[in-house]
XYZ file of C-alpha atoms in Angstrom:
661
model
C 1.266 -16.876 -10.637
C 3.745 -19.380 -11.368
C 6.483 -19.423 -13.525
C 8.847 -21.807 -15.018
C 11.871 -20.096 -13.204
C 10.370 -20.245 -10.135
C 13.274 -21.660 -7.546
C 12.540 -24.302 -5.092
C 12.795 -21.672 -2.143
C 13.148 -18.169 -1.818
C 13.378 -18.246 1.827
C 15.946 -15.914 4.038
C 16.633 -18.127 6.608
C 17.508 -15.982 9.525
C 14.177 -14.420 9.076
C 11.881 -17.311 8.690
C 13.364 -19.586 11.314
C 13.328 -17.070 13.815
C 9.997 -15.404 13.068
C 8.582 -19.074 13.168
C 10.504 -19.822 16.219
C 9.345 -16.343 18.231
C 5.553 -17.320 16.680
C 5.626 -20.835 18.143
C 6.606 -19.613 21.604
C 4.305 -16.654 21.711
C 1.457 -18.921 20.897
C 2.721 -21.813 23.577
C 2.738 -18.822 26.326
C -0.426 -17.348 25.448
C -1.874 -20.597 25.493
C -0.346 -22.656 28.431
C 0.108 -19.439 30.708
C -3.172 -18.001 29.641
C -3.534 -15.961 32.974
C -0.191 -14.959 33.206
C -0.037 -13.654 29.349
C -3.232 -11.582 29.698
C -2.013 -9.819 32.782
C 1.243 -9.379 31.795
C 0.158 -8.069 28.016
C -2.596 -5.643 29.979
C -0.385 -4.210 31.945
C 2.018 -3.196 29.082
C -1.284 -1.639 27.552
C -2.151 0.344 30.699
C 1.188 1.660 30.931
C 1.348 2.739 27.728
C -2.271 4.419 28.009
C -1.082 5.872 30.928
C 1.815 7.457 29.847
C 2.511 7.103 26.253
C -1.101 8.279 25.142
C 0.582 11.738 24.372
C 2.975 9.991 21.917
C 0.680 7.685 20.344
C -1.634 10.977 19.355
C 1.486 13.200 18.325
C 2.904 10.455 16.188
C -0.569 10.132 14.558
C -0.996 13.662 14.203
C 2.657 13.688 12.547
C 1.968 11.415 9.754
C -1.542 12.489 8.627
C 0.455 15.750 8.053
C 3.261 14.511 6.289
C 1.102 12.425 3.925
C -1.221 15.695 3.083
C 2.146 17.770 2.474
C 3.540 15.020 0.330
C 0.482 15.454 -1.811
C 0.639 18.961 -2.240
C 4.260 19.660 -2.302
C 6.723 19.529 -5.197
C 7.490 15.728 -4.124
C 3.882 14.794 -5.359
C 4.969 14.423 -9.311
C 7.487 11.726 -8.341
C 6.705 8.208 -9.424
C 6.857 5.375 -7.378
C 8.791 3.623 -10.028
C 11.233 4.344 -12.948
C 9.744 7.593 -14.561
C 8.745 5.721 -17.514
C 6.488 3.096 -15.380
C 2.975 2.668 -15.431
C 0.384 1.689 -12.762
C -0.207 -2.290 -12.786
C -3.744 -2.093 -12.283
C -6.905 -0.011 -13.346
C -8.245 2.443 -10.781
C -11.436 0.619 -9.587
C -9.676 -3.005 -9.286
C -6.771 -0.751 -7.444
C -9.517 0.814 -5.076
C -11.085 -2.534 -4.488
C -7.858 -4.243 -3.436
C -7.147 -1.224 -1.369
C -10.691 -1.400 0.607
C -10.593 -5.254 1.147
C -7.326 -5.148 2.651
C -7.296 -2.090 4.692
C -10.520 -2.443 6.775
C -13.368 -3.483 4.789
C -14.031 -6.416 7.471
C -14.068 -3.745 10.019
C -16.872 -1.760 8.356
C -18.978 -4.955 8.659
C -18.403 -5.100 12.035
C -18.304 -1.801 13.573
C -20.708 0.137 10.741
C -23.768 0.155 13.247
C -22.135 -1.168 16.774
C -19.740 2.128 16.959
C -22.066 5.040 16.312
C -24.604 3.106 18.582
C -22.281 2.728 21.388
C -21.016 6.231 20.996
C -24.797 7.333 21.207
C -25.854 5.483 24.206
C -22.391 6.152 26.155
C -20.659 9.194 24.905
C -17.010 10.434 26.686
C -18.905 13.462 27.717
C -22.509 14.815 27.621
C -25.869 13.055 27.720
C -26.305 9.871 26.305
C -29.167 9.292 24.083
C -29.854 13.086 22.608
C -29.684 14.535 19.455
C -26.269 16.203 20.485
C -25.049 12.762 21.615
C -25.795 11.654 18.107
C -23.868 14.219 16.309
C -20.966 13.429 18.791
C -20.965 10.049 18.038
C -21.006 10.182 14.357
C -17.915 12.622 14.704
C -16.400 10.242 16.988
C -16.562 7.263 14.331
C -15.658 9.674 11.472
C -12.673 10.337 13.680
C -11.708 6.918 14.418
C -12.016 5.518 10.914
C -11.416 8.587 8.384
C -8.103 10.044 7.240
C -6.158 9.012 10.430
C -6.216 5.343 9.667
C -5.720 5.678 6.337
C -2.913 7.771 6.429
C -1.118 5.512 8.619
C -1.624 2.707 6.193
C -0.668 5.389 3.274
C 3.164 6.643 4.837
C 3.892 3.068 5.310
C 3.121 1.890 1.815
C 4.807 5.145 0.308
C 8.259 4.375 1.822
C 8.062 0.969 0.774
C 7.203 1.372 -2.510
C 9.566 4.607 -3.069
C 12.722 2.629 -1.936
C 11.794 -0.560 -3.898
C 10.371 0.523 -7.007
C 12.472 3.979 -7.209
C 15.734 2.862 -5.798
C 15.771 -0.942 -6.012
C 15.632 -2.068 -2.384
C 14.135 -5.091 -1.211
C 10.025 -4.827 -0.921
C 10.178 -5.416 3.017
C 10.171 -3.355 6.076
C 13.696 -3.239 6.357
C 14.088 -0.808 3.496
C 12.302 1.644 5.109
C 15.618 2.141 7.250
C 17.563 2.571 4.406
C 18.252 6.420 4.622
C 18.987 6.111 8.186
C 21.187 2.773 8.417
C 22.447 2.316 4.625
C 23.688 -1.037 3.678
C 22.976 -2.450 7.206
C 19.653 -3.278 6.300
C 21.001 -6.067 4.956
C 22.445 -7.400 8.236
C 20.986 -8.548 11.768
C 19.047 -4.988 12.081
C 16.937 -5.367 8.967
C 16.642 -9.070 9.737
C 15.081 -7.766 13.081
C 12.540 -5.499 11.479
C 11.517 -8.051 9.042
C 10.845 -10.759 11.794
C 8.759 -7.844 13.841
C 6.479 -7.120 10.663
C 6.270 -11.190 10.293
C 5.120 -11.586 14.158
C 2.812 -8.762 14.085
C 1.155 -9.934 10.603
C 0.433 -13.306 11.558
C -0.763 -12.290 15.207
C -2.938 -9.502 13.535
C -4.514 -11.450 10.802
C -4.725 -14.519 13.477
C -6.482 -12.518 16.056
C -8.969 -10.699 13.400
C -9.657 -14.235 12.364
C -10.507 -15.369 15.494
C -12.865 -12.368 16.208
C -14.385 -12.631 12.647
C -15.869 -15.894 13.177
C -17.543 -15.042 16.004
C -19.576 -12.388 13.540
C -20.067 -15.091 10.956
C -21.041 -17.851 13.475
C -23.244 -14.770 15.187
C -25.038 -13.975 11.813
C -25.363 -17.881 10.988
C -27.264 -18.686 14.071
C -29.209 -15.429 13.614
C -30.271 -16.684 10.153
C -30.128 -20.704 10.476
C -30.077 -21.386 14.001
C -26.553 -22.433 14.240
C -24.807 -23.338 17.669
C -22.693 -20.731 18.749
C -19.608 -22.956 19.893
C -15.946 -23.425 19.047
C -16.652 -26.377 16.953
C -18.372 -24.463 14.774
C -16.065 -21.536 14.847
C -13.079 -24.033 14.236
C -14.932 -25.214 11.250
C -15.144 -21.718 10.141
C -11.600 -20.946 10.191
C -10.642 -23.780 8.885
C -13.057 -23.161 5.847
C -11.904 -19.509 5.424
C -8.345 -20.180 5.654
C -8.980 -22.891 2.803
C -10.432 -20.486 0.671
C -7.380 -18.068 1.476
C -5.237 -21.005 0.618
C -6.748 -21.160 -2.884
C -6.891 -17.627 -3.625
C -3.398 -16.871 -2.452
C -2.340 -20.059 -4.409
C -3.667 -18.528 -7.645
C -2.054 -15.200 -7.302
C -2.400 -11.608 -7.169
C -3.616 -11.017 -10.303
C -6.506 -13.869 -10.214
C -7.555 -14.834 -6.637
C -6.845 -11.848 -4.625
C -8.407 -8.958 -7.549
C -11.272 -11.340 -8.485
C -12.363 -11.326 -4.569
C -11.420 -7.944 -4.010
C -13.813 -6.561 -6.697
C -16.447 -9.175 -5.975
C -16.620 -7.507 -2.119
C -16.727 -4.089 -3.238
C -19.652 -4.612 -5.623
C -21.239 -6.576 -2.587
C -20.522 -3.938 -0.269
C -22.059 -1.006 -2.723
C -25.074 -3.268 -3.236
C -25.335 -3.325 0.537
C -24.852 0.294 1.045
C -27.046 1.391 -1.923
C -30.279 -1.022 -0.313
C -29.816 0.825 3.026
C -29.621 3.838 1.719
C -32.653 3.361 -0.646
C -34.686 1.834 1.851
C -33.722 3.689 5.012
C -34.307 7.616 5.532
C -32.414 8.492 2.285
C -33.091 12.499 2.445
C -31.974 12.280 6.282
C -28.892 10.159 5.283
C -27.579 12.534 2.852
C -28.310 15.368 4.530
C -26.148 13.852 7.325
C -23.561 12.788 5.260
C -22.713 16.217 4.258
C -23.147 17.708 7.698
C -20.669 14.894 9.167
C -18.206 15.509 6.782
C -18.241 19.281 7.632
C -18.493 18.474 11.313
C -15.637 16.155 11.013
C -13.106 18.231 9.032
C -13.909 21.441 10.965
C -13.208 19.849 14.016
C -10.453 17.678 13.033
C -7.305 19.792 14.730
C -9.360 19.543 18.239
C -10.021 15.852 17.999
C -6.525 14.867 16.519
C -5.051 16.398 19.528
C -7.680 15.947 22.346
C -6.287 13.736 25.273
C -8.991 14.527 27.946
C -6.142 15.912 30.048
C -8.436 18.354 31.807
C -11.050 15.763 32.160
C -9.389 12.503 32.588
C -11.357 9.644 31.311
C -11.007 6.113 30.362
C -12.663 6.681 27.402
C -9.816 7.741 24.902
C -7.658 4.495 26.287
C -10.628 2.140 25.363
C -11.612 3.816 21.811
C -9.013 6.427 20.524
C -5.668 4.672 21.491
C -6.592 1.469 20.781
C -7.646 2.328 17.331
C -4.505 4.278 16.622
C -2.710 1.029 18.216
C -4.447 -1.068 16.105
C -4.191 0.932 12.518
C -0.339 1.108 13.651
C 0.097 -2.525 14.508
C -1.670 -3.708 10.965
C 0.651 -1.170 9.080
C 3.448 -2.878 8.065
C 1.129 -5.722 6.498
C -1.538 -3.484 4.797
C 1.138 -0.920 3.779
C 3.401 -3.400 2.290
C 0.341 -5.075 0.523
C -0.571 -1.338 -1.064
C 2.883 -0.932 -1.809
C 2.831 -4.148 -3.815
C -0.066 -3.279 -5.887
C 0.776 0.743 -6.445
C 4.139 0.630 -8.421
C 3.875 3.070 -11.496
C 1.697 5.894 -9.518
C 3.053 9.360 -8.729
C 2.916 10.051 -5.308
C -0.065 12.796 -5.556
C -1.883 9.893 -7.348
C -1.324 7.611 -4.546
C -1.801 9.842 -1.626
C -5.155 10.701 -3.279
C -6.285 7.148 -4.087
C -5.037 5.656 -0.824
C -6.122 8.595 1.494
C -9.199 10.235 0.441
C -11.331 7.967 -2.044
C -11.187 4.975 0.558
C -11.719 7.568 3.483
C -14.578 8.786 1.719
C -15.955 5.595 1.209
C -15.642 4.729 4.625
C -17.433 7.665 5.889
C -20.167 7.150 3.771
C -20.324 3.797 4.924
C -20.609 4.795 8.531
C -23.125 7.293 7.679
C -25.731 5.037 6.213
C -25.358 2.040 8.432
C -24.705 4.228 11.584
C -26.973 7.134 11.504
C -29.663 4.710 10.079
C -29.489 3.121 13.158
C -29.185 6.050 15.535
C -32.218 7.108 13.536
C -34.209 3.933 14.416
C -33.226 4.349 17.935
C -33.774 8.057 18.346
C -37.067 8.782 15.927
C -38.604 5.427 15.461
C -38.495 3.990 19.027
C -36.210 0.920 18.467
C -34.648 0.940 21.638
C -34.000 -2.891 21.838
C -31.619 -2.075 18.891
C -29.217 -0.292 21.212
C -29.635 -3.284 24.107
C -28.349 -5.848 21.344
C -25.630 -3.825 20.651
C -24.487 -3.294 23.851
C -24.766 -6.701 24.915
C -23.213 -8.529 21.973
C -21.698 -6.000 18.726
C -21.039 -9.213 16.996
C -24.730 -9.745 15.950
C -25.127 -5.802 15.455
C -25.433 -5.904 12.053
C -27.834 -8.980 11.790
C -30.264 -7.208 14.213
C -29.800 -3.935 12.209
C -30.951 -5.494 9.081
C -33.942 -7.347 10.761
C -35.712 -4.291 10.500
C -35.538 -3.996 6.554
C -37.494 -5.727 3.405
C -35.927 -9.226 2.629
C -33.640 -8.898 5.966
C -32.998 -12.504 5.905
C -31.417 -12.123 2.005
C -29.543 -8.954 3.075
C -28.305 -10.623 6.394
C -27.221 -13.700 4.322
C -25.329 -11.311 1.539
C -23.825 -9.560 4.820
C -22.176 -13.001 5.845
C -21.022 -13.625 2.425
C -19.334 -10.248 2.671
C -17.685 -11.081 6.398
C -16.379 -14.611 4.924
C -14.833 -13.008 1.737
C -13.537 -9.934 3.649
C -11.673 -12.075 5.717
C -10.273 -14.403 2.762
C -9.107 -11.463 1.391
C -7.633 -10.388 4.470
C -6.118 -13.792 5.034
C -4.936 -14.153 1.141
C -2.985 -10.676 1.568
C -1.239 -11.781 4.724
C -0.086 -14.388 3.279
C 1.400 -12.717 0.491
C 2.934 -10.223 2.613
C 4.560 -12.704 5.040
C 5.872 -14.677 2.426
C 7.591 -11.735 0.491
C 8.827 -10.393 4.013
C 10.392 -13.917 4.566
C 11.773 -14.110 0.884
C 13.572 -10.819 1.174
C 10.939 -9.031 -0.879
C 11.019 -11.660 -3.590
C 7.920 -11.327 -5.805
C 7.858 -14.988 -7.477
C 8.237 -17.886 -4.857
C 7.230 -21.369 -4.616
C 3.444 -22.088 -3.922
C 4.542 -24.344 -0.942
C 5.528 -21.096 1.053
C 2.680 -19.343 0.306
C 0.490 -22.358 1.316
C 2.374 -22.665 4.311
C 1.537 -19.002 5.512
C -2.008 -19.402 4.698
C -2.342 -22.656 6.908
C -0.077 -21.101 9.993
C -2.256 -18.486 9.947
C -5.388 -20.153 10.319
C -3.579 -22.812 12.734
C -2.546 -20.074 15.117
C -6.150 -18.709 14.998
C -7.891 -22.148 16.080
C -4.805 -22.326 18.743
C -5.875 -18.796 20.063
C -9.707 -19.487 19.882
C -9.693 -22.887 21.763
C -7.171 -21.537 25.040
C -9.181 -18.380 24.711
C -5.971 -16.587 24.360
C -7.370 -14.068 21.244
C -7.735 -11.270 24.002
C -4.177 -11.634 25.054
C -2.506 -11.422 21.616
C -4.610 -8.536 20.386
C -3.550 -6.449 23.489
C 0.254 -7.607 22.721
C -0.184 -6.743 19.065
C -1.559 -3.075 19.623
C 1.065 -2.765 22.517
C 3.887 -3.645 19.745
C 2.373 -0.302 17.933
C 4.606 1.976 20.242
C 8.005 0.632 18.995
C 6.647 0.768 15.841
C 5.810 4.305 15.832
C 9.247 5.137 16.901
C 10.714 3.528 13.775
C 8.101 4.900 11.599
C 8.841 8.779 12.367
C 12.392 7.805 11.900
C 11.533 6.411 8.602
C 9.605 9.343 7.334
C 12.703 11.722 8.221
C 14.667 9.244 6.071
C 12.108 9.651 3.253
C 11.990 13.499 3.286
C 15.579 13.296 2.760
C 15.843 10.793 0.189
C 12.516 12.686 -1.688
C 14.620 16.279 -1.354
C 17.753 14.457 -3.333
C 15.309 13.212 -5.732
C 13.581 16.357 -6.417
C 16.934 18.371 -6.747
C 18.100 15.841 -9.252
C 14.998 16.300 -11.348
C 15.139 19.912 -11.063
C 18.672 19.965 -12.416
C 17.711 17.853 -15.119
C 14.744 19.932 -16.125
C 16.472 23.319 -15.609
C 16.879 23.383 -19.393
C 13.935 23.343 -21.396
C 15.734 21.868 -24.550
C 18.515 19.169 -24.425
C 21.966 20.853 -25.339
C 22.395 17.786 -27.786
C 24.825 18.533 -30.662
C 23.300 20.199 -33.812
C 24.257 17.506 -35.799
C 22.964 14.133 -34.775
C 23.348 11.923 -37.871
C 26.665 13.037 -38.916
C 26.419 16.262 -41.084
C 29.989 15.552 -42.318
C 28.318 13.063 -44.473
C 26.769 15.569 -46.253
C 23.329 14.325 -45.718
C 22.703 14.694 -42.121
C 19.109 16.203 -41.734
C 17.929 13.991 -44.923
C 18.888 10.848 -42.603
C 17.463 12.289 -39.472
C 14.148 12.948 -41.310
C 14.512 9.120 -43.106
C 14.582 7.713 -39.183
C 11.551 9.846 -38.056
C 9.135 8.564 -40.842
C 10.442 5.381 -41.123
C 9.233 3.537 -37.958
C 12.128 1.366 -37.846
C 11.443 -2.456 -36.453
C 13.228 -4.086 -33.700
C 16.225 -5.623 -35.637
C 17.242 -1.804 -37.131
C 17.149 -0.627 -33.585
C 19.168 -3.609 -32.213
C 21.625 -2.619 -34.988
C 22.068 0.793 -34.025
C 22.498 -0.065 -30.455
C 25.208 -2.446 -31.494
C 26.766 -0.487 -34.103
C 26.705 3.100 -32.716
C 25.319 3.119 -29.105
C 27.370 0.352 -27.619
C 30.959 1.768 -29.095
C 29.870 5.373 -27.941
C 29.234 3.813 -24.648
C 32.545 2.209 -24.746
C 34.490 5.186 -25.886
C 33.007 7.324 -22.928
C 33.933 4.252 -20.880
C 37.831 4.212 -21.966
C 38.102 7.637 -21.059
C 36.514 7.921 -18.001
C 38.593 4.817 -17.100
C 41.819 7.148 -18.009
C 40.593 9.451 -15.045
C 40.434 6.667 -12.798
C 36.904 5.845 -12.355
C 35.326 2.324 -12.458
C 33.076 1.969 -15.352
C 31.223 -0.728 -16.770
C 29.618 -1.464 -19.989
C 26.666 -4.411 -20.252
C 24.482 -5.574 -22.813
C 20.780 -6.615 -21.890
C 18.812 -9.633 -23.015
C 16.480 -7.200 -24.822
C 19.231 -5.551 -26.899
C 19.938 -2.998 -24.357
C 23.499 -1.410 -23.890
C 24.094 -0.115 -20.097
C 27.000 2.153 -19.090
C 27.401 2.630 -15.235
C 29.967 4.852 -13.910
C 30.344 4.211 -9.995
C 31.258 6.930 -7.686
C 32.231 5.086 -4.555
C 29.478 6.238 -1.821
C 27.796 8.613 -4.017
C 25.076 8.048 -6.317
C 26.173 6.141 -9.363
C 25.179 7.101 -13.079
C 23.811 4.934 -15.320
C 22.949 5.787 -18.802
C 20.917 2.823 -20.716
C 19.966 2.700 -24.380
C 17.080 0.413 -24.580
C 14.687 -0.732 -27.735
C 11.031 0.109 -26.705
C 8.085 -1.109 -28.868
C 5.614 1.016 -30.153
C 1.963 0.613 -32.009
C 2.527 1.937 -35.304
C 0.096 4.891 -35.922
C -2.600 4.151 -37.992
C -1.825 7.147 -40.240
C 1.306 5.339 -41.627
C 0.813 4.374 -45.352
C 2.144 0.774 -45.987
C 2.649 -1.810 -48.320
C 0.080 -4.372 -48.279
C 2.558 -6.803 -46.342
C 3.436 -4.434 -43.892
C -0.269 -3.332 -42.884
C -1.098 -5.670 -39.886
C -2.773 -4.171 -36.981
C -0.066 -5.759 -34.786
C 2.880 -4.395 -36.410
C 4.997 -2.589 -33.856
C 8.087 -0.094 -34.364
C 10.865 0.767 -32.096
C 12.707 3.338 -30.798
C 16.339 3.529 -29.181
C 15.333 5.398 -25.761
C 17.480 6.684 -23.014
C 17.226 5.526 -19.502
C 19.042 6.759 -16.515
C 18.799 5.769 -13.110
C 15.321 7.375 -12.350
C 13.867 5.561 -15.233
C 12.948 6.462 -19.129
C 13.346 9.931 -20.282
C 11.140 9.627 -23.406
C 13.393 10.935 -25.990
C 14.799 8.626 -29.175
C 18.294 8.417 -30.502
C 17.830 6.312 -33.095
C 19.841 7.276 -36.004
C 22.144 9.745 -34.262
C 25.717 9.489 -35.023
C 28.461 8.094 -32.221
C 29.491 11.637 -31.582
C 25.915 12.758 -31.082
C 25.499 9.810 -28.713
C 29.075 10.581 -26.973
C 27.267 14.098 -26.548
C 24.449 13.210 -24.653
C 25.961 10.779 -22.641
C 28.372 13.592 -21.542
C 25.472 16.019 -21.335
C 23.172 13.591 -18.787
C 26.735 12.977 -16.808
C 27.502 16.656 -16.445
C 24.012 17.085 -15.030
C 24.676 14.035 -12.574
C 27.865 15.701 -11.556
C 26.232 18.992 -10.930
C 23.312 17.194 -8.770
C 26.294 15.564 -6.859
C 27.751 18.747 -6.244
C 24.307 20.515 -5.264
C 23.883 17.732 -2.758
C 27.141 17.436 -0.931
């Protein structure tokens, strides 16, 4: 949503111009020297599969272990934002946006195709058997389950923590802050953001290119539309046009509405297949598949087929790991953008378990129904269709249901909307990367990136360069995974410091505040305190308190600290707040703020007629530290009482610095 204060440009010139030039160069290389590009990228990918497959497998395993540990550890209570922050979106909206940006389109494409392909060509064992069916579903769960979402979750977690908790820009460079400090604002940081932009643009563009093949197949299947480049270019243009409208309307309107629409359609389609398919069989297999997946997850995670070499792992598992890793800067940044205010435990449960559970249910309903058709009902031609052209797998599958044409049309609509949400969230993310994480950018920038992705997709489609760029994108996952593992180590370092600070702050159950908070020397300290509790003050009362009491208290402390040689600032905010900041050089600075905070007046409070409006607010003078709001009110305290509270908090801060040194 545009605001009146939106600047004409928020672009970071080194990142924007360098990434634009590199995107142009790579597209030209892929288009003009297609065979050479494909050969080069294939060689790189083959080298990775041959020599670095163990590293991919180990890296993804460490990522999953890290994410699960964060959810169950003491770090789980830490918020992705200040302590007082609240989530921006309700849970259903949040899940819908996760699902749409994460892998919704993949479920449409592979929901039928992958289980059938594993069933007909398993890595080991006899094809087209009951055992092959069980193994097919285990492998599908493995590729689309916890590992994929763990990769997205850890990237999003790192970005959200450092951005919302520590005030760093919401871009990929912030992940390196624990390792290189302020150098993230220099060439190294620029290089990381450029890498993320290129990966996102090409990832979305190649997905758009391949996605229109499925849309085209669906329209051919339903209406007899020709399958050719002209139709596909028109489809890309239409998809990007819708994405441009969506991204122009902003995150809270276009992207949110489309995500909720898509999740609703997905649930309807899922229930349709579940109810009209072999329902009891599907419910049984979902439970059994989940149990088999969880019981075999360690073995599957670390299985490299070292004793029985096969090309299968390179063609499936490693490609999936590479694809999830290459997409994680884009999806992770988007998830971070919509997850402010949630605790780490809530975040991990929401990002890891809920979408994974839905994904596995989807794969069971579509995959097991397709396998049941082939194995029990004799529809062997479905397997042949899937092996010939996986893009028509879903539509050939839906043919066997009542109202197949209508449901296939809904499926085509879902594919379109999924691509629109991928493109618009991709444009939003790239714009943030190119703008140093700034949220409010001018409209033309978001439109530029949305159009650019469409143009790149069309250029690659015309030159038959999609495969080459897809290969290059997946190969880029190797250097990124190294950076990601280093960032995870940095995250744990930062979380340890944060948890230590929290522990010190909450060691005492009660604050060691002065017993006389409102000035007992005046003779009515407790009476005044009671009046303050009962009066539910207006904004003007709190602002006056901050001006007359809290600010002079901060100035007194600041003056004394300056005598001790410290660099201290006392600043006023637009909303009436006052802020005391003590600089400690290379150490963590001390921040003490008093802010007016609005609350709805309780219904039990008796008021005069003129004050009985339901909309009337009362205000508290709440203390905020660097970690966020502390949820206690100092309204009505004396100057000495406020000074005592500042010193209590400063003492805890100094203790924290001594502990972590």
